[in-house]
PDB file of C-alpha atoms in Angstrom:
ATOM      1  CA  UNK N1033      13.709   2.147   4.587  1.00 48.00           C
ATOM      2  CA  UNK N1034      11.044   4.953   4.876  1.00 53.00           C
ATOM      3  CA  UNK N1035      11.368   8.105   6.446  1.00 57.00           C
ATOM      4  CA  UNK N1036       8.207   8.872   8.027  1.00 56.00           C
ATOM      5  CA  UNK N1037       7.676  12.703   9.125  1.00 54.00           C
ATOM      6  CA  UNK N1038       5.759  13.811  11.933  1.00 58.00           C
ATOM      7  CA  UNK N1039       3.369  16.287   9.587  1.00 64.00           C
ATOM      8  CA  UNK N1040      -0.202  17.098   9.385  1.00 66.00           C
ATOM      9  CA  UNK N1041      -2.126  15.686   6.653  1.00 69.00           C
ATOM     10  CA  UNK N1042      -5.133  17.525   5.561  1.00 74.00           C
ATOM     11  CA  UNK N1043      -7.622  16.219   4.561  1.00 88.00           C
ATOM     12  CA  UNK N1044      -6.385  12.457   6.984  1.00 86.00           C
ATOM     13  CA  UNK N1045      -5.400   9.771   5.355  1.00 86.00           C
ATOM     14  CA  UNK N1046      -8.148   7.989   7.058  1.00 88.00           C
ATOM     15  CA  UNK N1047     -11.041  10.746   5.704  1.00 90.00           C
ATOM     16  CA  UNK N1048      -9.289  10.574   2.027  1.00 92.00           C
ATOM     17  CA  UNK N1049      -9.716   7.033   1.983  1.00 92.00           C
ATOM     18  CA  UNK N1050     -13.178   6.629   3.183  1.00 90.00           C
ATOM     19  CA  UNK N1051     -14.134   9.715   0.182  1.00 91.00           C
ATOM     20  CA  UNK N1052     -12.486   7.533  -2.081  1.00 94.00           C
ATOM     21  CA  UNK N1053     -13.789   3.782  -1.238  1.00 93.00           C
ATOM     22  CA  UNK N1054     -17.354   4.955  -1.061  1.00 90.00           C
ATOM     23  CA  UNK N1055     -16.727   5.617  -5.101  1.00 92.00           C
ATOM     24  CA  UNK N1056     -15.185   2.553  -5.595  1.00 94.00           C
ATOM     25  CA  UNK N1057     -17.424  -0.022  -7.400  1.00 92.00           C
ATOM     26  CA  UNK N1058     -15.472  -3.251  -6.242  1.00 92.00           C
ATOM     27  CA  UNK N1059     -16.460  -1.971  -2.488  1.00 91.00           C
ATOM     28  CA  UNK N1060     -20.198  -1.604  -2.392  1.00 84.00           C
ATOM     29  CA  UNK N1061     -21.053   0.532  -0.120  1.00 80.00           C
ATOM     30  CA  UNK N1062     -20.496   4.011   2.088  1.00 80.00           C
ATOM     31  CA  UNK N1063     -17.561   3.967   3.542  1.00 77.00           C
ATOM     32  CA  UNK N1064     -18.434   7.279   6.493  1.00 76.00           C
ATOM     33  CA  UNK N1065     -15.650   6.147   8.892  1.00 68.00           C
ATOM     34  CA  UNK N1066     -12.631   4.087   8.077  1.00 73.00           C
ATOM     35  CA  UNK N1067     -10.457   2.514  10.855  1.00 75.00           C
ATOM     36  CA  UNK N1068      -7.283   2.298   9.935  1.00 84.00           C
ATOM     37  CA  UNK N1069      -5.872  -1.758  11.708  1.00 92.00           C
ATOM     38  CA  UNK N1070      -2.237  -1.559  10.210  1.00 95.00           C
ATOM     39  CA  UNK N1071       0.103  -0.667   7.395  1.00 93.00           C
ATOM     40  CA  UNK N1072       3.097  -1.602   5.560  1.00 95.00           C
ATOM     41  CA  UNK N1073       5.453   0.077   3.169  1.00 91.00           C
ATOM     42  CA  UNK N1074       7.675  -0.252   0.244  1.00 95.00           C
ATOM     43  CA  UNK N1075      10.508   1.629  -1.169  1.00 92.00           C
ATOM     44  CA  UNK N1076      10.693   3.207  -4.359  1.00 93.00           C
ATOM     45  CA  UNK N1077      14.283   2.906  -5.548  1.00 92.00           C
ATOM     46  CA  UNK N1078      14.328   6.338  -7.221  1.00 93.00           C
ATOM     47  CA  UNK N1079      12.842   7.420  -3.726  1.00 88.00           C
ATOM     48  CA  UNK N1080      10.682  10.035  -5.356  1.00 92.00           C
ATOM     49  CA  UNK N1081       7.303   7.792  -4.434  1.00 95.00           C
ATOM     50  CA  UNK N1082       5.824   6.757  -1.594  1.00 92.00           C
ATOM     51  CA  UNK N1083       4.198   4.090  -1.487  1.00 95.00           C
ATOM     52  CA  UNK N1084       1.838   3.029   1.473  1.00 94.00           C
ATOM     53  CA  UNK N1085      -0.538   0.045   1.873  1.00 96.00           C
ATOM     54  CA  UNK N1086      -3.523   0.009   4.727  1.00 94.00           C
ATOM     55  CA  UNK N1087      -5.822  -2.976   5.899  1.00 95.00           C
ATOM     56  CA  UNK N1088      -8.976  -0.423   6.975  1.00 92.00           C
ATOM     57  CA  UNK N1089     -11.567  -1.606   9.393  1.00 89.00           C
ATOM     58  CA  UNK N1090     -15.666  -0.855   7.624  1.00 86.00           C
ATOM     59  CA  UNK N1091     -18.412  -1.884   8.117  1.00 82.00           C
ATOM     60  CA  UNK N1092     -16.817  -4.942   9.916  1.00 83.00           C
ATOM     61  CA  UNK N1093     -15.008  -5.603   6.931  1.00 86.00           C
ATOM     62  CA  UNK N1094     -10.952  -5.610   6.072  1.00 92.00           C
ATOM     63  CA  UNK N1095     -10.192  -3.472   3.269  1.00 94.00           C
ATOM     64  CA  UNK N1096      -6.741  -3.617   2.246  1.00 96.00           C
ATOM     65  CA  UNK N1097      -5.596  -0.395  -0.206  1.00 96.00           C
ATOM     66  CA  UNK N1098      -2.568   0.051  -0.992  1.00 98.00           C
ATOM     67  CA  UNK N1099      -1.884   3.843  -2.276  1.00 97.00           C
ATOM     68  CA  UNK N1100       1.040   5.952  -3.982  1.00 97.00           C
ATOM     69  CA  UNK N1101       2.098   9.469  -3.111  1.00 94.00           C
ATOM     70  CA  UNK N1102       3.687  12.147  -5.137  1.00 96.00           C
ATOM     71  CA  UNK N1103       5.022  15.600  -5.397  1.00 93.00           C
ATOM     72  CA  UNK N1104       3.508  16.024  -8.606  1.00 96.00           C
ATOM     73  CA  UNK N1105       0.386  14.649 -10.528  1.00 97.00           C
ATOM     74  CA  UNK N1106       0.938  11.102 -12.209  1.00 97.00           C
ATOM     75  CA  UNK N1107       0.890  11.618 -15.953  1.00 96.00           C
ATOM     76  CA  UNK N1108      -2.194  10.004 -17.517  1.00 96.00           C
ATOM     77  CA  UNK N1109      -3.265   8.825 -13.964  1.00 96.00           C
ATOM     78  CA  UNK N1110      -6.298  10.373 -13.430  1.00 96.00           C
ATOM     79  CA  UNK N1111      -8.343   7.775 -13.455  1.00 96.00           C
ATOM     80  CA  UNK N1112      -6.295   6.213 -10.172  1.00 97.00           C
ATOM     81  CA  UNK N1113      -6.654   9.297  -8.575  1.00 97.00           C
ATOM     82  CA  UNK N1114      -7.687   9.389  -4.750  1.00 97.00           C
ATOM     83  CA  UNK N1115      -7.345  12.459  -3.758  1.00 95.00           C
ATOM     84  CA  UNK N1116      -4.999  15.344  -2.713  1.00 95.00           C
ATOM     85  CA  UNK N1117      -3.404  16.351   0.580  1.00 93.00           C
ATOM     86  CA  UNK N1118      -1.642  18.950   2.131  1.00 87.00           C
ATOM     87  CA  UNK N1119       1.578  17.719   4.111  1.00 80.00           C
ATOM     88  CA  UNK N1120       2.776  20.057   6.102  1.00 71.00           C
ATOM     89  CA  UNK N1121       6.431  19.029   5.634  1.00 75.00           C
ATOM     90  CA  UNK N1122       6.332  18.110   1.954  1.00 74.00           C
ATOM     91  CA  UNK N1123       3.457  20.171   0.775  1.00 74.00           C
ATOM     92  CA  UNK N1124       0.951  18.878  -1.750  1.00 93.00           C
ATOM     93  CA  UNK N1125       0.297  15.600  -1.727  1.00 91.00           C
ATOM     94  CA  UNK N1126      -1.263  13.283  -4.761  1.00 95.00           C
ATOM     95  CA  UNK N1127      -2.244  10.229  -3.681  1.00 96.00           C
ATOM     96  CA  UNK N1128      -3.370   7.350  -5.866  1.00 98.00           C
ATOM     97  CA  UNK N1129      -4.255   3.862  -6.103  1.00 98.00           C
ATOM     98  CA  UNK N1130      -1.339   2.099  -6.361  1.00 97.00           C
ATOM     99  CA  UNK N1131      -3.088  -0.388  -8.789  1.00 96.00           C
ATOM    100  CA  UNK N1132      -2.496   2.143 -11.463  1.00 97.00           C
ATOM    101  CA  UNK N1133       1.014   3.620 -10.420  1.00 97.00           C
ATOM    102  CA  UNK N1134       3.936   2.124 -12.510  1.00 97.00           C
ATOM    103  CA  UNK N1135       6.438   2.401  -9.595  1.00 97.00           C
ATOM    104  CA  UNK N1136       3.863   0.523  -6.932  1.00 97.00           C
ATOM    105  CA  UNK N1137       3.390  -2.253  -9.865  1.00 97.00           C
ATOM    106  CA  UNK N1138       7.204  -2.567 -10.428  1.00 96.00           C
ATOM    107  CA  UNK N1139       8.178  -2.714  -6.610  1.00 96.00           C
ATOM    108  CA  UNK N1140       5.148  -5.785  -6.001  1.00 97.00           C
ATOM    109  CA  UNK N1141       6.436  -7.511  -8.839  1.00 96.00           C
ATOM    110  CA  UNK N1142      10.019  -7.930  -7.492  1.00 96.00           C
ATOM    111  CA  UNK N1143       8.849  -8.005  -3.842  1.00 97.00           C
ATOM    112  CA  UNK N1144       6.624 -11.460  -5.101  1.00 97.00           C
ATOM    113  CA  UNK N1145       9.620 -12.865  -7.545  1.00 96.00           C
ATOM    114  CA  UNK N1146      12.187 -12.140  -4.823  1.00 96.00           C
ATOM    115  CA  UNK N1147      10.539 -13.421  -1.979  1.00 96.00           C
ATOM    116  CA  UNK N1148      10.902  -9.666  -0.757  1.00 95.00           C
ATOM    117  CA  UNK N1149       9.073  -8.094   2.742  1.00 91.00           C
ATOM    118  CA  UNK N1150       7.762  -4.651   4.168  1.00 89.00           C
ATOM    119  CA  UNK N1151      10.835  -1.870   4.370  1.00 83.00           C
ATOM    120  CA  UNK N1152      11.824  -0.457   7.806  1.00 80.00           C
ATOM    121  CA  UNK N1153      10.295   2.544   9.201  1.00 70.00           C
ATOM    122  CA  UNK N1154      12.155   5.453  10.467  1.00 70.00           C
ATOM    123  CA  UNK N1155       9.909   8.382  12.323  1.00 72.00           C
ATOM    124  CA  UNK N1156      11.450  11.892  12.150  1.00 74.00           C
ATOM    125  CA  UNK N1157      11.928  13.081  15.654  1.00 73.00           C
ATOM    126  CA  UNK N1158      13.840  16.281  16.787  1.00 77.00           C
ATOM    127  CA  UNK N1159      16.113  14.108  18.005  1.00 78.00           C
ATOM    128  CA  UNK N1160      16.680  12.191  14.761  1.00 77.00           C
ATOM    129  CA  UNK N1161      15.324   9.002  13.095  1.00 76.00           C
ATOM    130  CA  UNK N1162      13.468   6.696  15.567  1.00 74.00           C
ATOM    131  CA  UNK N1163      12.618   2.999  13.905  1.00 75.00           C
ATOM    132  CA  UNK N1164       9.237   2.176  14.502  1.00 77.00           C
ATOM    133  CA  UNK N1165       7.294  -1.313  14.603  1.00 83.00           C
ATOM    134  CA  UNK N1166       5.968  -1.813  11.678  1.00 87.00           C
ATOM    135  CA  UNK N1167       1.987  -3.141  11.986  1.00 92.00           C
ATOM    136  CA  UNK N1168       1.824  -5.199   9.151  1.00 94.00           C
ATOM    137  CA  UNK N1169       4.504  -7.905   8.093  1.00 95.00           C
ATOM    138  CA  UNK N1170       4.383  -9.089   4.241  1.00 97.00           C
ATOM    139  CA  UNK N1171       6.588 -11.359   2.132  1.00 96.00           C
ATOM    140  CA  UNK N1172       6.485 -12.453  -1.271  1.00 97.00           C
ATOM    141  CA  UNK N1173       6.643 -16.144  -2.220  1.00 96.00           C
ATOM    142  CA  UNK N1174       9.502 -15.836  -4.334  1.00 93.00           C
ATOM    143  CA  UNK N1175      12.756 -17.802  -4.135  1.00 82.00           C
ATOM    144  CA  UNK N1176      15.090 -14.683  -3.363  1.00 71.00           C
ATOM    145  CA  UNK N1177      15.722 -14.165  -6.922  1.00 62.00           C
ATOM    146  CA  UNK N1178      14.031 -12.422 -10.268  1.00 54.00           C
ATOM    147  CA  UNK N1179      16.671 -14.069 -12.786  1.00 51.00           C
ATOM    148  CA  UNK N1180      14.637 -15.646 -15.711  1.00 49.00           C
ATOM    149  CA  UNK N1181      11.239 -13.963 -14.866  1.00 59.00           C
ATOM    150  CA  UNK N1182      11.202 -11.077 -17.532  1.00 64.00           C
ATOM    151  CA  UNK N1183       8.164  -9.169 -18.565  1.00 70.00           C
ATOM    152  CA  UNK N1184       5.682  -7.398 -16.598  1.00 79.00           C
ATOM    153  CA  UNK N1185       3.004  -9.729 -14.811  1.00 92.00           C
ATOM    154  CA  UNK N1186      -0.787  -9.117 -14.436  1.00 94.00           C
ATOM    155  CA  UNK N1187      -1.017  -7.752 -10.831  1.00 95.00           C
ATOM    156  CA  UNK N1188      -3.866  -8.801  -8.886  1.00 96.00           C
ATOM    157  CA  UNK N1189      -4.200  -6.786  -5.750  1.00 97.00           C
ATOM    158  CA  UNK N1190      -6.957  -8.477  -3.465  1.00 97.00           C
ATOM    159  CA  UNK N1191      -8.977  -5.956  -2.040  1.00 96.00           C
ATOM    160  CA  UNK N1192     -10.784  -8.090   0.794  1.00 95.00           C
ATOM    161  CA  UNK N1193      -8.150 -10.443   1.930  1.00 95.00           C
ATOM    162  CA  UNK N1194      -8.417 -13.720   4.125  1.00 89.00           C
ATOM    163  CA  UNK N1195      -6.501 -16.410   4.976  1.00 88.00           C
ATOM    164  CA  UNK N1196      -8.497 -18.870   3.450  1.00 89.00           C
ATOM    165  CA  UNK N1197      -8.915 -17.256  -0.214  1.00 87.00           C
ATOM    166  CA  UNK N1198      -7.995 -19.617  -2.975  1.00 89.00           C
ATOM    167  CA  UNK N1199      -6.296 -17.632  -5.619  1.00 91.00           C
ATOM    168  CA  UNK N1200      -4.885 -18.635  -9.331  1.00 91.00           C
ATOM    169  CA  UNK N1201      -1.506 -18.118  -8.957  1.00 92.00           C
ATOM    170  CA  UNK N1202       1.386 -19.686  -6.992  1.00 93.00           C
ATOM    171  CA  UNK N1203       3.233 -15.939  -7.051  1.00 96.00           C
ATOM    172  CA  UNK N1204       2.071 -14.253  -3.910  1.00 96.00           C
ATOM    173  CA  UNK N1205       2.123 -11.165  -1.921  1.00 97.00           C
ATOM    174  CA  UNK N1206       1.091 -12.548   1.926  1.00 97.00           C
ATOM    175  CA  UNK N1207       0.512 -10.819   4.816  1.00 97.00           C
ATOM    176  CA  UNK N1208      -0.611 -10.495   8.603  1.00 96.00           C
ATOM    177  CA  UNK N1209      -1.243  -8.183  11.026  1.00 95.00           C
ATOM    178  CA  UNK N1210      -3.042  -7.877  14.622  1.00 91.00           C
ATOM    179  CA  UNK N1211      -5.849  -9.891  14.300  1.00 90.00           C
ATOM    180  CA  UNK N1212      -5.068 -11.579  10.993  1.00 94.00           C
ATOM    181  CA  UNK N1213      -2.311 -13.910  12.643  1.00 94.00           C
ATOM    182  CA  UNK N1214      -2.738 -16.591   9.502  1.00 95.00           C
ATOM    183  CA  UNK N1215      -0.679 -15.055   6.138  1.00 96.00           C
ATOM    184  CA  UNK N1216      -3.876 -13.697   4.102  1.00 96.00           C
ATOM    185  CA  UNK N1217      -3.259 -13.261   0.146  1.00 96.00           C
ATOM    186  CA  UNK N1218      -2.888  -9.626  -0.495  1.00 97.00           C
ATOM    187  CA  UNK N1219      -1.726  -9.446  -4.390  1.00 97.00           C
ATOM    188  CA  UNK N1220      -0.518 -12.195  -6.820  1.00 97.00           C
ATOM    189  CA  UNK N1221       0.968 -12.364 -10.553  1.00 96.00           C
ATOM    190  CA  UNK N1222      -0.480 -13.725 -13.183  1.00 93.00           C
TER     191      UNK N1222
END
């Protein structure tokens, strides 16, 4: 389940994001404006990461990116880096590509192999926890069970994802959300 906290973020997620994709070979562009269509979550165990995934609207394009956030800097993660922010109930912020962030990797990998979904979300109200819809719904093709599937996989994390993409591997991460109503291919192992 993640706790959610009604904080200011500064800079937004949305204006981190749209720094950070404009830098990003893979994307191709400028990304001035990003608008954020959904979201979806995952747990870290140790719950000292968060770990948040957005489908972002530019240029009339769906960018899915999913992104880690920490208390402290990621040892040897610089290159993964996206950016700081300032939380204004958990302070500074680093927040980083998940591609590169061991927990993100190790939480996809067992979400896939054990046909795993999205966690809950709880919103911090005065009033206490408040579950809220989630806006994206993922699953992982797996049967429900990681025994026999040791080592760590190649991730894949498809950054432009559509329901018709044909991908090498039978290990998936699928998803939809409002206006993607067919499961599009988000990540796979290889």
């Amino acid at each position: 389940m993640a706790i959610i906290h009604q904080a200011t973020l500064t800079p937004s997620k949305a204006e981190t994001l749209a720094t950070w994709l404009s830098a990003q070979p893979w994307f191709g562009g400028t990304a001035e404006v990003t608008v954020p269509v959904a979201a979806y979550r995952f747990d870290d165990p140790a719950g000292e990461v968060g770990m948040e995934a957005f489908f972002v609207e530019v240029g009339g394009r769906t960018v899915h990116v999913p992104v880690t956030y920490r208390g402290a800097p990621l040892p040897g993660g610089d290159e993964w880096l996206v950016g700081t922010m300032e939380h204004s109930v958990l302070g500074t912020r680093w927040v980083y590509d998940a591609v590169g962030d061991p927990v993100y990797r190790a939480e996809l990998t067992r979400v896939v192999r054990e046909g795993g979904t999205h966690v809950r979300l709880m919103v911090e109200t005065p009033d206490g926890p408040v579950e809220r819809e989630p806006t994206a719904f993922v699953r992982g093709s797996g049967s429900g069970s990681a025994a026999g599937q040791e080592g760590e996989p190649e991730i894949v994390v498809v950054r432009f994802p559509s329901a018709d993409a044909v991908v090498p591997s039978e290990h998936t991460l699928t998803g939809t959300w409002t206006g993607q109503d067919e499961p599009a291919v988000l990540a796979y192992l290889v």
